[in-house]
Amino acid sequence: MDFRLTEDQRALRKGVRELLARLFDREALRAAVDAPSPSLDRELWRELGAAGFFALRLPEEEGGVGLGLAEAVLLFEEAGRVLLPGPLVATHVAAGAVPGAAEGSTVVTEVDEGLVPWLDEADVVLGEAEGAVPLRSVDPLTPLHRVPGFVGAGSRSGTRPHGRRSVVPTLPQRGDPHAPAERMPTTGVVEDTAEVLPATEVAVLLTAAEQVGSAGRTTEMAVSYAREREQFGQVIGGFQAVKHLCAGMLVRGELARAAVRGAAVTGDPVEIAGAKLLADEAATANARDCLQVFGGMGFTWEADVHLHLKRAWVRARLRLPAARAEEVVAANL
């Protein structure tokens, strides 16, 4: 099996990187971070929808792009690289099942591991969110709510919290909009495996892809800084200790990237669990090592390193945390 990217996939990745550089550059990131409270940029969301970010795996006859999970992984790597905020994975997975999700006019979030990201900004909530209460998040761009009495991700029923407005009341609904999306609008590349891959496992893999993107970006930041920062008359990248840190970051990031892309091709649930484990480790460990390379600068609010570390912590807590992923992998050894 050939895991290398095709020419079309490389072009897709390049196009998405250019698109995100235009829609959510560092200036936009810092503006979002420094805002009094996290808020979702609806215009950005609609632009992403118009570009096919959410409809990427929908068949063309349903208004989608008609690509597969392997291409979706590339998109989410780029999203993780720039710290794109919002419930991207939940909305992407809901495209085709929740009206407006594919176009970016409806923001969808989901209860996961007893937490609901972006509850106040979402139009549709999937899963049991009854009585959700705000929870202070380490990530300034990811507001969280805790769900009291959460019984696990396996619940099939859906509700919305008290006092919230009706969910997209003017749009035609396909069944209960709060219920977990049942249909997986994947196509092509992964063939039969992707057609039956549950939405939960797709969400885990796309979250892992975001972690890989973050791990790659912190590696780039560390190497770039090590080439510029001078100490004792030479750039710090010339010191062996810093070289080893950067080399370790590259190895972790590439190992996780290969696992995520491989799992996207095979669609194997055990490989997806293993990929999430590696991606979580790469994102958090690389952000920590990037902090070491930056030294005191890395701990300042102005540096972006802490944003990657905090986002990596939040993602590692959501969508199949390490303890459960280890159980999945161990049970299939």
GROMACS .gro file of C-alpha atoms in nm:
model
  333
    1MET     CA    1   0.000   0.000   0.000
    2ASP     CA    2   0.136   0.340  -0.098
    3PHE     CA    3   0.095   0.598   0.181
    4ARG     CA    4   0.258   0.883  -0.009
    5LEU     CA    5   0.044   1.183  -0.096
    6THR     CA    6  -0.077   1.206  -0.453
    7GLU     CA    7  -0.024   1.517  -0.662
    8ASP     CA    8  -0.387   1.616  -0.603
    9GLN     CA    9  -0.352   1.571  -0.227
   10ARG     CA   10  -0.039   1.787  -0.217
   11ALA     CA   11  -0.224   2.052  -0.415
   12LEU     CA   12  -0.517   2.029  -0.173
   13ARG     CA   13  -0.289   2.074   0.128
   14LYS     CA   14  -0.118   2.372  -0.037
   15GLY     CA   15  -0.452   2.530  -0.120
   16VAL     CA   16  -0.585   2.486   0.233
   17ARG     CA   17  -0.269   2.634   0.383
   18GLU     CA   18  -0.301   2.938   0.159
   19LEU     CA   19  -0.671   2.969   0.239
   20LEU     CA   20  -0.612   2.959   0.614
   21ALA     CA   21  -0.325   3.206   0.583
   22ARG     CA   22  -0.575   3.445   0.428
   23LEU     CA   23  -0.869   3.374   0.659
   24PHE     CA   24  -0.695   3.319   0.992
   25ASP     CA   25  -0.343   3.455   1.000
   26ARG     CA   26  -0.143   3.526   1.315
   27GLU     CA   27  -0.298   3.870   1.349
   28ALA     CA   28  -0.645   3.711   1.357
   29LEU     CA   29  -0.524   3.451   1.605
   30ARG     CA   30  -0.388   3.712   1.843
   31ALA     CA   31  -0.705   3.921   1.809
   32ALA     CA   32  -0.912   3.616   1.903
   33VAL     CA   33  -0.685   3.533   2.196
   34ASP     CA   34  -0.691   3.888   2.331
   35ALA     CA   35  -1.070   3.924   2.299
   36PRO     CA   36  -1.253   3.964   2.634
   37SER     CA   37  -1.426   3.628   2.588
   38PRO     CA   38  -1.408   3.355   2.323
   39SER     CA   39  -1.649   3.408   2.037
   40LEU     CA   40  -1.694   3.224   1.714
   41ASP     CA   41  -1.635   3.422   1.395
   42ARG     CA   42  -1.945   3.336   1.191
   43GLU     CA   43  -1.805   3.498   0.880
   44LEU     CA   44  -1.496   3.280   0.905
   45TRP     CA   45  -1.722   2.978   0.954
   46ARG     CA   46  -1.920   3.058   0.640
   47GLU     CA   47  -1.599   3.114   0.443
   48LEU     CA   48  -1.479   2.771   0.551
   49GLY     CA   49  -1.813   2.626   0.447
   50ALA     CA   50  -1.797   2.796   0.106
   51ALA     CA   51  -1.447   2.654   0.056
   52GLY     CA   52  -1.577   2.302   0.119
   53PHE     CA   53  -1.408   2.250   0.455
   54PHE     CA   54  -1.714   2.087   0.608
   55ALA     CA   55  -1.854   1.926   0.293
   56LEU     CA   56  -1.526   1.771   0.182
   57ARG     CA   57  -1.644   1.411   0.223
   58LEU     CA   58  -2.001   1.462   0.103
   59PRO     CA   59  -2.074   1.313  -0.239
   60GLU     CA   60  -2.078   1.564  -0.523
   61GLU     CA   61  -2.442   1.486  -0.600
   62GLU     CA   62  -2.525   1.610  -0.247
   63GLY     CA   63  -2.332   1.933  -0.298
   64GLY     CA   64  -2.008   1.811  -0.146
   65VAL     CA   65  -1.653   1.792  -0.272
   66GLY     CA   66  -1.660   1.412  -0.303
   67LEU     CA   67  -1.325   1.338  -0.140
   68GLY     CA   68  -1.242   1.093   0.139
   69LEU     CA   69  -1.104   1.060   0.487
   70ALA     CA   70  -0.742   1.073   0.369
   71GLU     CA   71  -0.804   1.423   0.230
   72ALA     CA   72  -0.999   1.531   0.541
   73VAL     CA   73  -0.697   1.443   0.754
   74LEU     CA   74  -0.487   1.686   0.550
   75LEU     CA   75  -0.739   1.965   0.611
   76PHE     CA   76  -0.743   1.911   0.984
   77GLU     CA   77  -0.364   1.898   1.002
   78GLU     CA   78  -0.363   2.248   0.855
   79ALA     CA   79  -0.638   2.360   1.095
   80GLY     CA   80  -0.434   2.235   1.391
   81ARG     CA   81  -0.126   2.405   1.258
   82VAL     CA   82  -0.285   2.753   1.275
   83LEU     CA   83  -0.490   2.684   1.590
   84LEU     CA   84  -0.816   2.740   1.404
   85PRO     CA   85  -1.084   2.776   1.677
   86GLY     CA   86  -1.435   2.631   1.697
   87PRO     CA   87  -1.604   2.289   1.694
   88LEU     CA   88  -1.457   2.203   1.356
   89VAL     CA   89  -1.463   1.826   1.394
   90ALA     CA   90  -1.824   1.805   1.516
   91THR     CA   91  -1.949   2.031   1.236
   92HIS     CA   92  -1.749   1.844   0.972
   93VAL     CA   93  -1.879   1.506   1.087
   94ALA     CA   94  -2.237   1.639   1.101
   95ALA     CA   95  -2.226   1.768   0.741
   96GLY     CA   96  -2.496   1.594   0.542
   97ALA     CA   97  -2.686   1.491   0.856
   98VAL     CA   98  -2.753   1.835   1.010
   99PRO     CA   99  -2.889   2.099   0.769
  100GLY     CA  100  -2.653   2.393   0.723
  101ALA     CA  101  -2.348   2.219   0.868
  102ALA     CA  102  -2.194   2.155   0.527
  103GLU     CA  103  -2.237   2.518   0.423
  104GLY     CA  104  -2.102   2.661   0.749
  105SER     CA  105  -2.431   2.834   0.829
  106THR     CA  106  -2.495   2.598   1.123
  107VAL     CA  107  -2.239   2.545   1.397
  108VAL     CA  108  -2.253   2.197   1.549
  109THR     CA  109  -2.092   2.089   1.873
  110GLU     CA  110  -2.103   1.759   2.058
  111VAL     CA  111  -2.085   1.625   2.412
  112ASP     CA  112  -1.761   1.437   2.446
  113GLU     CA  113  -1.603   1.285   2.756
  114GLY     CA  114  -1.850   1.481   2.970
  115LEU     CA  115  -1.748   1.815   2.816
  116VAL     CA  116  -1.912   2.036   2.555
  117PRO     CA  117  -1.684   2.276   2.367
  118TRP     CA  118  -1.835   2.601   2.236
  119LEU     CA  119  -2.180   2.532   2.380
  120ASP     CA  120  -2.281   2.900   2.390
  121GLU     CA  121  -2.191   2.955   2.025
  122ALA     CA  122  -2.336   2.638   1.875
  123ASP     CA  123  -2.669   2.611   1.692
  124VAL     CA  124  -2.689   2.233   1.730
  125VAL     CA  125  -2.573   2.021   2.023
  126LEU     CA  126  -2.527   1.648   1.973
  127GLY     CA  127  -2.548   1.429   2.282
  128GLU     CA  128  -2.665   1.470   2.642
  129ALA     CA  129  -2.602   1.834   2.738
  130GLU     CA  130  -2.874   1.870   3.002
  131GLY     CA  131  -2.764   2.103   3.282
  132ALA     CA  132  -2.424   2.178   3.130
  133VAL     CA  133  -2.228   2.434   3.332
  134PRO     CA  134  -1.940   2.660   3.219
  135LEU     CA  135  -1.592   2.532   3.293
  136ARG     CA  136  -1.276   2.738   3.281
  137SER     CA  137  -1.058   2.606   3.000
  138VAL     CA  138  -0.679   2.619   2.983
  139ASP     CA  139  -0.718   2.707   2.615
  140PRO     CA  140  -0.830   3.069   2.578
  141LEU     CA  141  -0.996   2.983   2.245
  142THR     CA  142  -1.188   2.675   2.359
  143PRO     CA  143  -1.471   2.750   2.602
  144LEU     CA  144  -1.589   2.434   2.777
  145HIS     CA  145  -1.901   2.325   2.967
  146ARG     CA  146  -1.913   2.026   3.197
  147VAL     CA  147  -2.213   1.792   3.176
  148PRO     CA  148  -2.326   1.675   3.523
  149GLY     CA  149  -2.396   1.306   3.552
  150PHE     CA  150  -2.241   1.226   3.216
  151VAL     CA  151  -2.266   0.854   3.158
  152GLY     CA  152  -2.027   0.816   2.867
  153ALA     CA  153  -1.987   0.873   2.498
  154GLY     CA  154  -2.199   0.574   2.406
  155SER     CA  155  -2.533   0.749   2.472
  156ARG     CA  156  -2.749   0.763   2.161
  157SER     CA  157  -3.003   1.017   2.278
  158GLY     CA  158  -2.966   1.392   2.238
  159THR     CA  159  -3.093   1.699   2.422
  160ARG     CA  160  -3.021   2.064   2.449
  161PRO     CA  161  -2.954   2.250   2.775
  162HIS     CA  162  -3.228   2.442   2.960
  163GLY     CA  163  -3.292   2.795   2.840
  164ARG     CA  164  -3.126   2.756   2.503
  165ARG     CA  165  -3.300   2.864   2.187
  166SER     CA  166  -3.450   2.616   1.950
  167VAL     CA  167  -3.203   2.452   1.723
  168VAL     CA  168  -3.209   2.591   1.370
  169PRO     CA  169  -3.592   2.611   1.388
  170THR     CA  170  -3.637   2.753   1.038
  171LEU     CA  171  -3.442   2.483   0.863
  172PRO     CA  172  -3.586   2.146   0.756
  173GLN     CA  173  -3.463   1.873   0.988
  174ARG     CA  174  -3.360   1.518   0.909
  175GLY     CA  175  -3.483   1.346   1.223
  176ASP     CA  176  -3.367   1.469   1.566
  177PRO     CA  177  -3.094   1.734   1.516
  178HIS     CA  178  -2.960   1.670   1.866
  179ALA     CA  179  -2.909   1.303   1.806
  180PRO     CA  180  -2.563   1.182   1.706
  181ALA     CA  181  -2.511   1.178   1.333
  182GLU     CA  182  -2.583   0.830   1.207
  183ARG     CA  183  -2.467   0.850   0.848
  184MET     CA  184  -2.106   0.879   0.744
  185PRO     CA  185  -2.079   1.081   0.424
  186THR     CA  186  -1.745   0.947   0.314
  187THR     CA  187  -1.650   0.854  -0.037
  188GLY     CA  188  -1.391   0.712  -0.264
  189VAL     CA  189  -1.040   0.680  -0.141
  190VAL     CA  190  -1.092   0.450   0.157
  191GLU     CA  191  -1.344   0.245  -0.034
  192ASP     CA  192  -1.552  -0.003   0.167
  193THR     CA  193  -1.381   0.060   0.500
  194ALA     CA  194  -1.464   0.430   0.510
  195GLU     CA  195  -1.824   0.372   0.413
  196VAL     CA  196  -1.892   0.191   0.740
  197LEU     CA  197  -1.653   0.376   0.972
  198PRO     CA  198  -1.856   0.516   1.267
  199ALA     CA  199  -1.876   0.892   1.313
  200THR     CA  200  -1.710   0.866   1.653
  201GLU     CA  201  -1.396   0.709   1.509
  202VAL     CA  202  -1.382   0.963   1.227
  203ALA     CA  203  -1.398   1.238   1.489
  204VAL     CA  204  -1.115   1.076   1.687
  205LEU     CA  205  -0.897   1.056   1.376
  206LEU     CA  206  -0.963   1.416   1.272
  207THR     CA  207  -0.881   1.533   1.625
  208ALA     CA  208  -0.557   1.336   1.602
  209ALA     CA  209  -0.486   1.510   1.271
  210GLU     CA  210  -0.523   1.848   1.442
  211GLN     CA  211  -0.272   1.732   1.703
  212VAL     CA  212  -0.029   1.634   1.428
  213GLY     CA  213  -0.063   1.977   1.269
  214SER     CA  214   0.013   2.143   1.602
  215ALA     CA  215   0.312   1.914   1.660
  216GLY     CA  216   0.452   2.006   1.320
  217ARG     CA  217   0.403   2.376   1.377
  218THR     CA  218   0.579   2.376   1.716
  219THR     CA  219   0.869   2.191   1.556
  220GLU     CA  220   0.894   2.463   1.290
  221MET     CA  221   0.876   2.734   1.556
  222ALA     CA  222   1.148   2.573   1.769
  223VAL     CA  223   1.385   2.522   1.475
  224SER     CA  224   1.329   2.875   1.348
  225TYR     CA  225   1.395   3.026   1.690
  226ALA     CA  226   1.702   2.806   1.744
  227ARG     CA  227   1.847   2.940   1.419
  228GLU     CA  228   1.803   3.303   1.527
  229ARG     CA  229   1.854   3.322   1.903
  230GLU     CA  230   2.218   3.371   1.998
  231GLN     CA  231   2.386   3.283   2.324
  232PHE     CA  232   2.757   3.273   2.410
  233GLY     CA  233   2.839   3.411   2.066
  234GLN     CA  234   2.652   3.157   1.854
  235VAL     CA  235   2.297   3.057   1.766
  236ILE     CA  236   2.149   2.820   2.023
  237GLY     CA  237   2.074   2.568   1.748
  238GLY     CA  238   2.446   2.496   1.746
  239PHE     CA  239   2.431   2.346   2.095
  240GLN     CA  240   2.387   1.970   2.108
  241ALA     CA  241   2.116   1.981   2.375
  242VAL     CA  242   1.897   2.204   2.156
  243LYS     CA  243   1.969   1.995   1.846
  244HIS     CA  244   1.854   1.683   2.029
  245LEU     CA  245   1.533   1.852   2.141
  246CYS     CA  246   1.449   1.959   1.786
  247ALA     CA  247   1.538   1.618   1.642
  248GLY     CA  248   1.316   1.446   1.897
  249MET     CA  249   1.030   1.677   1.807
  250LEU     CA  250   1.067   1.595   1.439
  251VAL     CA  251   1.069   1.220   1.506
  252ARG     CA  252   0.760   1.234   1.728
  253GLY     CA  253   0.571   1.451   1.482
  254GLU     CA  254   0.652   1.239   1.177
  255LEU     CA  255   0.575   0.913   1.357
  256ALA     CA  256   0.234   1.048   1.457
  257ARG     CA  257   0.173   1.188   1.109
  258ALA     CA  258   0.244   0.849   0.949
  259ALA     CA  259   0.012   0.676   1.197
  260VAL     CA  260  -0.272   0.923   1.136
  261ARG     CA  261  -0.243   0.909   0.758
  262GLY     CA  262  -0.212   0.532   0.765
  263ALA     CA  263  -0.526   0.502   0.980
  264ALA     CA  264  -0.709   0.733   0.740
  265VAL     CA  265  -0.633   0.492   0.455
  266THR     CA  266  -0.713   0.167   0.639
  267GLY     CA  267  -0.998   0.297   0.858
  268ASP     CA  268  -0.903   0.038   1.120
  269PRO     CA  269  -1.043   0.135   1.466
  270VAL     CA  270  -0.738  -0.003   1.648
  271GLU     CA  271  -0.503   0.192   1.423
  272ILE     CA  272  -0.712   0.503   1.483
  273ALA     CA  273  -0.677   0.455   1.860
  274GLY     CA  274  -0.302   0.409   1.820
  275ALA     CA  275  -0.280   0.715   1.599
  276LYS     CA  276  -0.463   0.925   1.860
  277LEU     CA  277  -0.219   0.807   2.127
  278LEU     CA  278   0.083   0.902   1.917
  279ALA     CA  279  -0.068   1.232   1.806
  280ASP     CA  280  -0.155   1.339   2.162
  281GLU     CA  281   0.196   1.257   2.277
  282ALA     CA  282   0.354   1.439   1.982
  283ALA     CA  283   0.143   1.755   2.028
  284THR     CA  284   0.193   1.788   2.403
  285ALA     CA  285   0.559   1.678   2.418
  286ASN     CA  286   0.656   1.893   2.118
  287ALA     CA  287   0.489   2.199   2.269
  288ARG     CA  288   0.677   2.139   2.595
  289ASP     CA  289   1.009   2.099   2.413
  290CYS     CA  290   0.934   2.410   2.207
  291LEU     CA  291   0.893   2.595   2.536
  292GLN     CA  292   1.238   2.472   2.640
  293VAL     CA  293   1.393   2.598   2.317
  294PHE     CA  294   1.225   2.936   2.356
  295GLY     CA  295   1.336   2.962   2.717
  296GLY     CA  296   1.171   3.242   2.915
  297MET     CA  297   1.019   3.389   2.598
  298GLY     CA  298   0.803   3.079   2.556
  299PHE     CA  299   0.620   3.151   2.880
  300THR     CA  300   0.515   3.502   2.778
  301TRP     CA  301   0.161   3.576   2.663
  302GLU     CA  302   0.292   3.722   2.337
  303ALA     CA  303   0.454   3.395   2.225
  304ASP     CA  304   0.222   3.141   2.060
  305VAL     CA  305   0.389   2.837   2.216
  306HIS     CA  306   0.163   2.824   2.519
  307LEU     CA  307  -0.143   2.834   2.292
  308HIS     CA  308  -0.031   2.514   2.120
  309LEU     CA  309   0.038   2.344   2.453
  310LYS     CA  310  -0.300   2.438   2.598
  311ARG     CA  311  -0.489   2.335   2.286
  312ALA     CA  312  -0.299   2.005   2.282
  313TRP     CA  313  -0.398   1.940   2.644
  314VAL     CA  314  -0.765   2.003   2.565
  315ARG     CA  315  -0.765   1.781   2.257
  316ALA     CA  316  -0.588   1.504   2.447
  317ARG     CA  317  -0.867   1.515   2.706
  318LEU     CA  318  -1.136   1.494   2.436
  319ARG     CA  319  -1.207   1.224   2.176
  320LEU     CA  320  -1.064   0.901   2.319
  321PRO     CA  321  -0.822   1.004   2.596
  322ALA     CA  322  -0.498   0.810   2.640
  323ALA     CA  323  -0.621   0.562   2.902
  324ARG     CA  324  -0.908   0.441   2.682
  325ALA     CA  325  -0.699   0.445   2.365
  326GLU     CA  326  -0.442   0.226   2.540
  327GLU     CA  327  -0.717  -0.017   2.635
  328VAL     CA  328  -0.834  -0.039   2.274
  329VAL     CA  329  -0.483  -0.106   2.148
  330ALA     CA  330  -0.399  -0.351   2.429
  331ALA     CA  331  -0.719  -0.549   2.377
  332ASN     CA  332  -0.622  -0.614   2.017
  333LEU     CA  333  -0.259  -0.713   2.065
   0.00000   0.00000   0.00000
